[in-house]
Structures are given as structure tokens and as C-alpha cells.
Coordinates of C-alpha atoms and ligand atoms in Angstrom, one line a residue:
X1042 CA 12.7 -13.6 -14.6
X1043 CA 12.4 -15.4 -11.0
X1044 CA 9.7 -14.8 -9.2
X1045 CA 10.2 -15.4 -5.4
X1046 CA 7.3 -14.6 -3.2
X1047 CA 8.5 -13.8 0.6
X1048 CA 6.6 -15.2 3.8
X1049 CA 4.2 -12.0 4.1
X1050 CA 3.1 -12.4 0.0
X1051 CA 2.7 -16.1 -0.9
X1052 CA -0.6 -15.4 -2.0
X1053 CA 0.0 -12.6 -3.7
X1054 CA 3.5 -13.4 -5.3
X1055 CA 2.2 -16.9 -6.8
X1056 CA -0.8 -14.7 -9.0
X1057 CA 2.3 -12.3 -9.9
X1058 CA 4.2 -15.6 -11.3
X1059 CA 0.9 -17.2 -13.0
X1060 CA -0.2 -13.5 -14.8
X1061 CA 3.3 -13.3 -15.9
X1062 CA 2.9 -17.3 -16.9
X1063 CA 6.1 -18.7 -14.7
X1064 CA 6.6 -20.6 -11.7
X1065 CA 6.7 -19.0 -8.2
X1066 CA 9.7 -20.4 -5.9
X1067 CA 8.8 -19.6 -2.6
X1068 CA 11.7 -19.6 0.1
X1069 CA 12.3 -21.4 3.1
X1070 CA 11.8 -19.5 6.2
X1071 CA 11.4 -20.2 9.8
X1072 CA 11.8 -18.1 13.1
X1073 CA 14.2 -19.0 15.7
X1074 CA 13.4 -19.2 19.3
X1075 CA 14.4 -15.7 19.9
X1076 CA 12.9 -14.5 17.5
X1077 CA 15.7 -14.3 14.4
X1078 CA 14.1 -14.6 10.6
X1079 CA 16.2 -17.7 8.9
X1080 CA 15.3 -17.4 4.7
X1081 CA 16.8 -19.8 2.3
X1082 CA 16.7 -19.3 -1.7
X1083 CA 15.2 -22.2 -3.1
X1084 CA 16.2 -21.7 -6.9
X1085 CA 19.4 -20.8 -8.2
X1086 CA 19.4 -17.1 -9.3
X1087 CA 22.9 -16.2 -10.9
X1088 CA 22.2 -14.2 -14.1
X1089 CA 18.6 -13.6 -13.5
X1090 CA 16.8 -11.3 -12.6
X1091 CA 15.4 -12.1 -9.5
X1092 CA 11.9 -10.7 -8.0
X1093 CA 11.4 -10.9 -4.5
X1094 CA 7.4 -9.9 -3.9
X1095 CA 7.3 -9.3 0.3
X1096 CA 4.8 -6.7 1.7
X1097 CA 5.5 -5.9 5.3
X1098 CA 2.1 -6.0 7.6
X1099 CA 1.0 -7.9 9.7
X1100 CA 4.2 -7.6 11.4
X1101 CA 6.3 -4.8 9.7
X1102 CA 9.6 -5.4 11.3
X1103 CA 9.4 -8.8 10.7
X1104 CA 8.5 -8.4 7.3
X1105 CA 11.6 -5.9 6.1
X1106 CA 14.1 -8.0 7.7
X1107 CA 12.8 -10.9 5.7
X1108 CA 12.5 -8.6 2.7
X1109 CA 16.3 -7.7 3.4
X1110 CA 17.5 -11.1 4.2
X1111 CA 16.4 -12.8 0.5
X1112 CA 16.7 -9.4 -1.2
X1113 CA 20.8 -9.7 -0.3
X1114 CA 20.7 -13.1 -0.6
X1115 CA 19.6 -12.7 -4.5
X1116 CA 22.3 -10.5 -4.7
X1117 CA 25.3 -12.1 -3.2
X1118 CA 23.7 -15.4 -4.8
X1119 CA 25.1 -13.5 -8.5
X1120 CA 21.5 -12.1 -9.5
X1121 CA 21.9 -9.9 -12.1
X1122 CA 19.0 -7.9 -10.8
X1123 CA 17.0 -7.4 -7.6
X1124 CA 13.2 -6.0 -8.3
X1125 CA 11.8 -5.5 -5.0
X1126 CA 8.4 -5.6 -4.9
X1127 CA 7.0 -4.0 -1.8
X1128 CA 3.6 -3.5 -2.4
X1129 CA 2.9 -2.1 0.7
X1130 CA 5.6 -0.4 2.2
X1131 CA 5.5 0.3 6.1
X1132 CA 7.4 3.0 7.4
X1133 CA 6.2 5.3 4.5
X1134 CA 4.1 7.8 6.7
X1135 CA 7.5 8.4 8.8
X1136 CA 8.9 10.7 5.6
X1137 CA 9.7 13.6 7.2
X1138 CA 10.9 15.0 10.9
X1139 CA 7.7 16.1 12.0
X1140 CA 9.3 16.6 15.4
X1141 CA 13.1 17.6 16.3
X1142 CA 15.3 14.1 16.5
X1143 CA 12.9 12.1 14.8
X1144 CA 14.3 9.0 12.5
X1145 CA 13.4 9.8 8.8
X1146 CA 12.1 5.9 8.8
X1147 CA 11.4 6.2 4.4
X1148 CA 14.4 7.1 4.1
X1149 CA 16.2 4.7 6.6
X1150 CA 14.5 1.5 5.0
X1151 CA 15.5 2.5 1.2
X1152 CA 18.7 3.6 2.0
X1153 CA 19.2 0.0 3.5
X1154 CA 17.1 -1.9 1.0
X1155 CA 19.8 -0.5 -1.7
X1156 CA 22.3 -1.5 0.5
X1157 CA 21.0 -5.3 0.9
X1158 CA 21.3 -5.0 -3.0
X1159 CA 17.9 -3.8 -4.6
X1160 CA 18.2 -2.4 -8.5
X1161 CA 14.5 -1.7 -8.1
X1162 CA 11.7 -0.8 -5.8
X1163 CA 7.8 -1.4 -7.0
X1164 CA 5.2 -0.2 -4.7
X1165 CA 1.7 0.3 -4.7
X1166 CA 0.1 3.6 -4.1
X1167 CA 3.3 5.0 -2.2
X1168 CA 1.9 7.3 0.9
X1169 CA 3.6 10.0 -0.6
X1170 CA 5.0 9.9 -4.3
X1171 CA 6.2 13.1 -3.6
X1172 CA 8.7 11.8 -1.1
X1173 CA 10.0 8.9 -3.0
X1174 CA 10.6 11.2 -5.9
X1175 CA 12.7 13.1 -3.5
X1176 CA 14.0 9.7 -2.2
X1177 CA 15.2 8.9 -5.7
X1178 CA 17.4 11.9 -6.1
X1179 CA 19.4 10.3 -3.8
X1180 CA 19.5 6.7 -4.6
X1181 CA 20.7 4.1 -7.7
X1182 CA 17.1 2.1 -6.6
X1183 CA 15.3 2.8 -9.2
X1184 CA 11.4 3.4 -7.5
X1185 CA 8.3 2.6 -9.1
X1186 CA 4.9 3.8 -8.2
X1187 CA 2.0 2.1 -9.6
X1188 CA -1.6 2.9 -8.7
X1189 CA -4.4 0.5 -8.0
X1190 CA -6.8 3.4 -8.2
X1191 CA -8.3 2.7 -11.9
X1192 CA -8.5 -0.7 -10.6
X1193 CA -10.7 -0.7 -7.3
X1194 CA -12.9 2.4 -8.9
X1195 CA -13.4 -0.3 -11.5
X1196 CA -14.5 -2.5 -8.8
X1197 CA -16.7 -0.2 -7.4
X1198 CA -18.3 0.5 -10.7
X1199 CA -18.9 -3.4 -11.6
X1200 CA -20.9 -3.4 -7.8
X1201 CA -23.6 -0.2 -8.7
X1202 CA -21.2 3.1 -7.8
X1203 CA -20.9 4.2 -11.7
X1204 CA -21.5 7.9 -11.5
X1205 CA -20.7 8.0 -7.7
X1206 CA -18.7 10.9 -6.3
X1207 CA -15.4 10.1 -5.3
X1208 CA -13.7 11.6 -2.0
X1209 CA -10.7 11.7 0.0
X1210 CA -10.6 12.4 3.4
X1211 CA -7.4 14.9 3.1
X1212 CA -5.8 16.7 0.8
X1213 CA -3.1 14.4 0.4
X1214 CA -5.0 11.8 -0.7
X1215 CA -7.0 14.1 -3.3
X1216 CA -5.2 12.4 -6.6
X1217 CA -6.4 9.1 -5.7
X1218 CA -10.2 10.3 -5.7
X1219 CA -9.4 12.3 -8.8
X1220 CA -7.9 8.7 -10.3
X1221 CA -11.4 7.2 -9.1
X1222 CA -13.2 10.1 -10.2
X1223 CA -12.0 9.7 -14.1
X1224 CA -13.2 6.1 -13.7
X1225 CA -16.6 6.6 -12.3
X1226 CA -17.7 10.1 -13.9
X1227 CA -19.3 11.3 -10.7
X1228 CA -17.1 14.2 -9.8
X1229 CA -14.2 14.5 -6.9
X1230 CA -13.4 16.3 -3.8
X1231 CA -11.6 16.3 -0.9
X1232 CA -12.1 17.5 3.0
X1233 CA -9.2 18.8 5.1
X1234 CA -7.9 16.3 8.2
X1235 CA -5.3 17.5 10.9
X1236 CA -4.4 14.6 13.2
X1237 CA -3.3 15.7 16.4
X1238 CA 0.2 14.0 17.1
X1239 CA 0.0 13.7 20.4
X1240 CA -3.4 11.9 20.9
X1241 CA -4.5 11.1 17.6
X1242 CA -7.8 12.7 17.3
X1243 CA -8.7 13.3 14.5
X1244 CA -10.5 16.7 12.9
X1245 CA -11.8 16.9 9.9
X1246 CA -13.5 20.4 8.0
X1247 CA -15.9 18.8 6.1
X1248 CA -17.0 21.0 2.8
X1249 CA -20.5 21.5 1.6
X1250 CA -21.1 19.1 -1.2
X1251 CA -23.6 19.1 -3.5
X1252 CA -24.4 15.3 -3.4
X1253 CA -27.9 15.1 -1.9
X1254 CA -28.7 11.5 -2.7
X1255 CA -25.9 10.8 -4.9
X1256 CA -23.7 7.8 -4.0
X1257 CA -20.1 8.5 -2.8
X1258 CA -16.8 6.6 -2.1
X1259 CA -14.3 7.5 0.0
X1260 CA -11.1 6.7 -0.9
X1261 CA -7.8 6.6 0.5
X1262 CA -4.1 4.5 0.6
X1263 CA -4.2 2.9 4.4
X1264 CA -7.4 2.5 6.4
X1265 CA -5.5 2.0 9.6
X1266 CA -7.5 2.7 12.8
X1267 CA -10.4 3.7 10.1
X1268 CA -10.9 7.4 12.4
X1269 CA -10.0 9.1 9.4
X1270 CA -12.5 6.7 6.7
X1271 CA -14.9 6.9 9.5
X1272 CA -15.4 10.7 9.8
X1273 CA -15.5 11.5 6.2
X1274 CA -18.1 8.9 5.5
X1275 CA -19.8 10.2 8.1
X1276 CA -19.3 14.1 6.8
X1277 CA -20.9 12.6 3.4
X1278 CA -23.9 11.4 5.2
X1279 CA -24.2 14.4 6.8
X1280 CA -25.1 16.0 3.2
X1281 CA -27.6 13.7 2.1
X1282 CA -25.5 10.8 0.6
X1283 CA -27.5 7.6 -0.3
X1284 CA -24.9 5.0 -0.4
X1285 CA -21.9 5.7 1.0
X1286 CA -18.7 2.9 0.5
X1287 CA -15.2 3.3 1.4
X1288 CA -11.9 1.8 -0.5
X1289 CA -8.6 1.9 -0.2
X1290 CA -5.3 0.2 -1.2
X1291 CA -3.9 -0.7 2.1
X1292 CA -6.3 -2.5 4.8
X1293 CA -4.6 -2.5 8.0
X1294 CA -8.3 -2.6 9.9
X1295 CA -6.4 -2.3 13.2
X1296 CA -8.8 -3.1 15.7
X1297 CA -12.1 -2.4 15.4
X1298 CA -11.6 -0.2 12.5
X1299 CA -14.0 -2.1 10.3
X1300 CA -16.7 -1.2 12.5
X1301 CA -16.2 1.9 12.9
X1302 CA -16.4 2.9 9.6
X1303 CA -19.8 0.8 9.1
X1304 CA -20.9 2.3 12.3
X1305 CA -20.5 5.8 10.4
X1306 CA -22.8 5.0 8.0
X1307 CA -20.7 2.7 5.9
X1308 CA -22.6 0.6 3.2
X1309 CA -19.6 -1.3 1.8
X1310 CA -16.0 -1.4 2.9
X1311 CA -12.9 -3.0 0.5
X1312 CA -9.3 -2.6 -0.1
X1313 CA -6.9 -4.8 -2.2
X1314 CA -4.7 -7.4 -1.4
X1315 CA -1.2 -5.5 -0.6
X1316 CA -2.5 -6.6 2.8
X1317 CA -4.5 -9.7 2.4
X1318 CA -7.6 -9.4 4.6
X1319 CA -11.4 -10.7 4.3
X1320 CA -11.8 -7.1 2.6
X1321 CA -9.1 -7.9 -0.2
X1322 CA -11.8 -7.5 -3.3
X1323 CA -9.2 -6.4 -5.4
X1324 CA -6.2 -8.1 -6.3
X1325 CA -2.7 -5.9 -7.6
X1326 CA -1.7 -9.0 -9.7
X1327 CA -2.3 -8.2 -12.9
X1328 CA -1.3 -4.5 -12.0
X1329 CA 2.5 -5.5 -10.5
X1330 CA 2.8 -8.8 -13.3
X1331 CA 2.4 -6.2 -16.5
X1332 CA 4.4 -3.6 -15.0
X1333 CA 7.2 -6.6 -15.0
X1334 CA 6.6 -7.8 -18.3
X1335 CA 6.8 -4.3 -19.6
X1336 CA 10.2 -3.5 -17.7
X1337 CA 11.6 -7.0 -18.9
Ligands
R5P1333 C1 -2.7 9.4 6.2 O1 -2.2 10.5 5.8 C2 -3.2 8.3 5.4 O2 -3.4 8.6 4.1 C3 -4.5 7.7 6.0 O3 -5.5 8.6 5.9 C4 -4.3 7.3 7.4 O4 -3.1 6.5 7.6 C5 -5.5 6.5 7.9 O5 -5.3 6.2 9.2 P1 -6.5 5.9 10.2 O6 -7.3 4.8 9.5 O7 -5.8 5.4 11.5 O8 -7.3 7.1 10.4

């Protein structure tokens, strides 16, 4: 197995390769003045399976090109097999036509990673299993979904939050808090969030929970603008919570988001390293490397 981490997961890709005890072969890559991604292999792949680890923020589109550029380049290159590993994958929340003529963007970006040549796709806490399950009826790319959940609530119980309550700020999100829940014993719930499309706000119903001086965590997969973090840590303050932290797999922080969410109350704020950030307090490593090792 080759493990080849892209320009967006160096960091990330080289743990993969040491938990998995091999070397990591990072590629070449530049940008041209106008702006074109250039990506050489740097280790012959014919026969292998080759296993190109790219995530795609800070810049998304930059990101999946480079992702498609190395994961064809594997291929045409005689790998035997292309794992993409993804681990966060932009374009996710764009799974359905919410509004008449809208791209399906999930669909567009795996229909054109198995075109570039994936066998596999590996992501972390996809936005919407549901979708890639409906994704894979349609596709030979093989999609995993592995979930840091058991991980980060472990996290959150080595800082103090055994027995805290875990939360989600919609519906949607509910299994992750349940996954937390199992880990920290403290019970789960959820509120209900509708964003408005065309301005964004955000309103949320929050539920009377019995957790008058409990500690709660609000978990979720992407803290983007942190509106939605924000309000639900502040709908758990509102019913007596004592310490109040928020996690989640995918830490855009766009903006001021981190603020915002310590501004609502907020006593501790973390997400993995899909998306490396000063918040990254959990790394996916060990999570992505024996998921590999298993499949081998
Ligand atoms: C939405 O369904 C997601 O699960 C997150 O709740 C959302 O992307 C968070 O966005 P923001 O931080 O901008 O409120």
C-alpha cells in the first residue's frame, strides 16, 4: 500500500502512513500563474494500491482538482487500486435540489472522482450518510463512512465531560450526539434548526431539557459560520447548563465563528484534524490507518 498525502493533508496523510507503519510519498505540486494546479507522482505505483489522502478546505476547488489530478494520475500510472481518502468532503451539503435548476454538487464530484479513476471513497462523518448510500446505488466507488464520534466524545471525557449530555443542534445531526452519548453516559437530544436559504438566519426550537447544572456538548459534523453551534449552546445555557463545550468533526471557523460560539456561552471549543486548525484536538489517524489495514 502507497500512501500519498495531497497538498491540503500533509500533516494528516504522513500520521496515516506512520500508524499504518510505511513511508508517506508526498507529490510535487505547484500553482501556475493563472492559477492551474501542476501534481507529479513521486513513487512509482503500478500494481499497488495507491492511497491518495487530500481533504478539500481551505480552498475546496483547489483542493478537488488536486484530489482529481493525482487520483487519475495513480490510475493511468497502472495502480491497481485508487482509495481516495477524503476526509472532509466539500460539496457534501449540496445533495439534493433544494431549489429548481440547482447542480446536485455530491453527486457531480463522485461521479467525477470515479471517472478520474477512484475504486474507493473514505470520508469522515459524511454530511449525510443517507445520501452517499443513495450515491452508491449508482456508482462502482465503493464509499466508506467512518465516524470520529467515539473518538472526540472520548476526548471530551479524558478533559472532565464524563456523564455530560450530548446534543445536536438539528435533527440531522441527532446520531452523532447519540454516538457521543454511548460514550459519555449522560443522555442525548436534539433541537430543531431551519436555516433560511435566502439570508441564512438561523432559528432554532430549543426543547426543555432537564439538565439544570449538568454539563453538555454540542456536537455536530461542520462548524462553519458557528450560527448554528452558537445558538444551541446558547439554548443549553438557557436551561441551567454548567459547562457547556462544543465539538465537531469538521472546523471550518469561517470568520469569527470561534467567537461567536464562546460569546454564547461556550466553555471549550474543538474539532479534529479533517481540517487542520488551532482547534484540531483530535486527530482521524488512527481512525482512517485501521480502517486501511483492515480493508488490505
Ligand atoms: C448543517 O446541516 C450542518 O450539519 C451544520 O450544522 C452546519 O453546516 C453548520 O453551519 P454554521 O456553522 O454556518 O451554522
Amino acid at each position: 500500500m502507497i500512501i500519498i498525502p495531497g497538498p491540503a493533508s500533509l500533516e494528516l496523510g504522513e500520521k496515516i502512513a506512520e500508524k499504518i507503519g510505511v513511508d508517506a510519498h508526498t507529490v510535487d505540486h505547484r500553482l501556475f500563474p493563472d492559477g492551474e494546479s501542476y501534481i507529479r507522482l513521486t513513487v512509482p505505483v503500478e500494481g499497488e494500491t495507491a492511497v491518495v489522502v487530500q481533504t478539500t478546505f481551505p480552498n475546496p476547488d483547489r483542493g478537488m482538482m488536486q484530489l482529481f489530478l493525482m487520483v487519475r494520475a495513480a490510475k493511468d500510472l497502472g495502480a491497481g487500486r485508487v482509495v481516495c481518502v477524503v476526509p472532509y468532503l466539500a460539496y457534501s451539503r449540496q445533495d439534493k435540489r433544494f431549489l429548481d435548476g440547482e447542480a446536485l454538487s455530491l453527486d457531480t464530484v463522485v461521479t467525477l472522482l470515479e471517472n478520474a479513476g477512484g475504486d474507493e471513497l473514505i470520508v469522515v462523518d459524511a454530511h449525510n450518510e443517507e445520501s452517499l448510500e443513495r450515491l452508491q446505488e449508482k456508482t462502482r466507488l465503493g464509499m466508506v463512512n467512518l465516524s470520529a464520534m467515539p473518538l472526540i466524545a472520548g476526548h471530551m471525557r479524558s478533559l472532565g465531560f464524563d456523564g455530560a449530555y450530548s446534543l445536536s443542534p438539528d435533527e440531522g445531526a441527532k446520531h452523532l450526539a447519540d454516538a457521543a452519548a454511548e460514550v459519555l453516559g449522560g443522555g442525548s437530544g436534539f433541537f430543531e434548526k431551519t436555516r433560511h436559504r435566502a439570508t441564512g438566519e438561523i432559528e432554532m426550537v430549543v426543547r426543555d431539557l432537564e439538565i439544570g447544572g449538568k454539563d453538555a456538548v454540542v456536537f455536530d459534523d461542520i462548524i462553519s459560520s458557528g450560527g448554528t453551534t452558537a445558538a444551541a449552546v446558547r439554548g443549553l445555557k438557557k436551561f441551567g447548563a454548567h459547562k457547556v463545550a462544543a465539538a465537531c468533526t469538521h472546523g471550518l471557523f469561517m470568520g469569527d465563528a470561534e467567537e461567536r460560539i464562546r460569546e454564547a456561552g461556550a466553555d471549550l471549543i474543538l474539532s479534529t484534524d479533517t481540517v487542520q486548525t488551532p482547534l484540531s484536538r483530535v486527530t482521524v489517524a488512527s481512525l482512517v490507518a485501521d480502517h486501511l489495514k483492515k480493508a488490505e
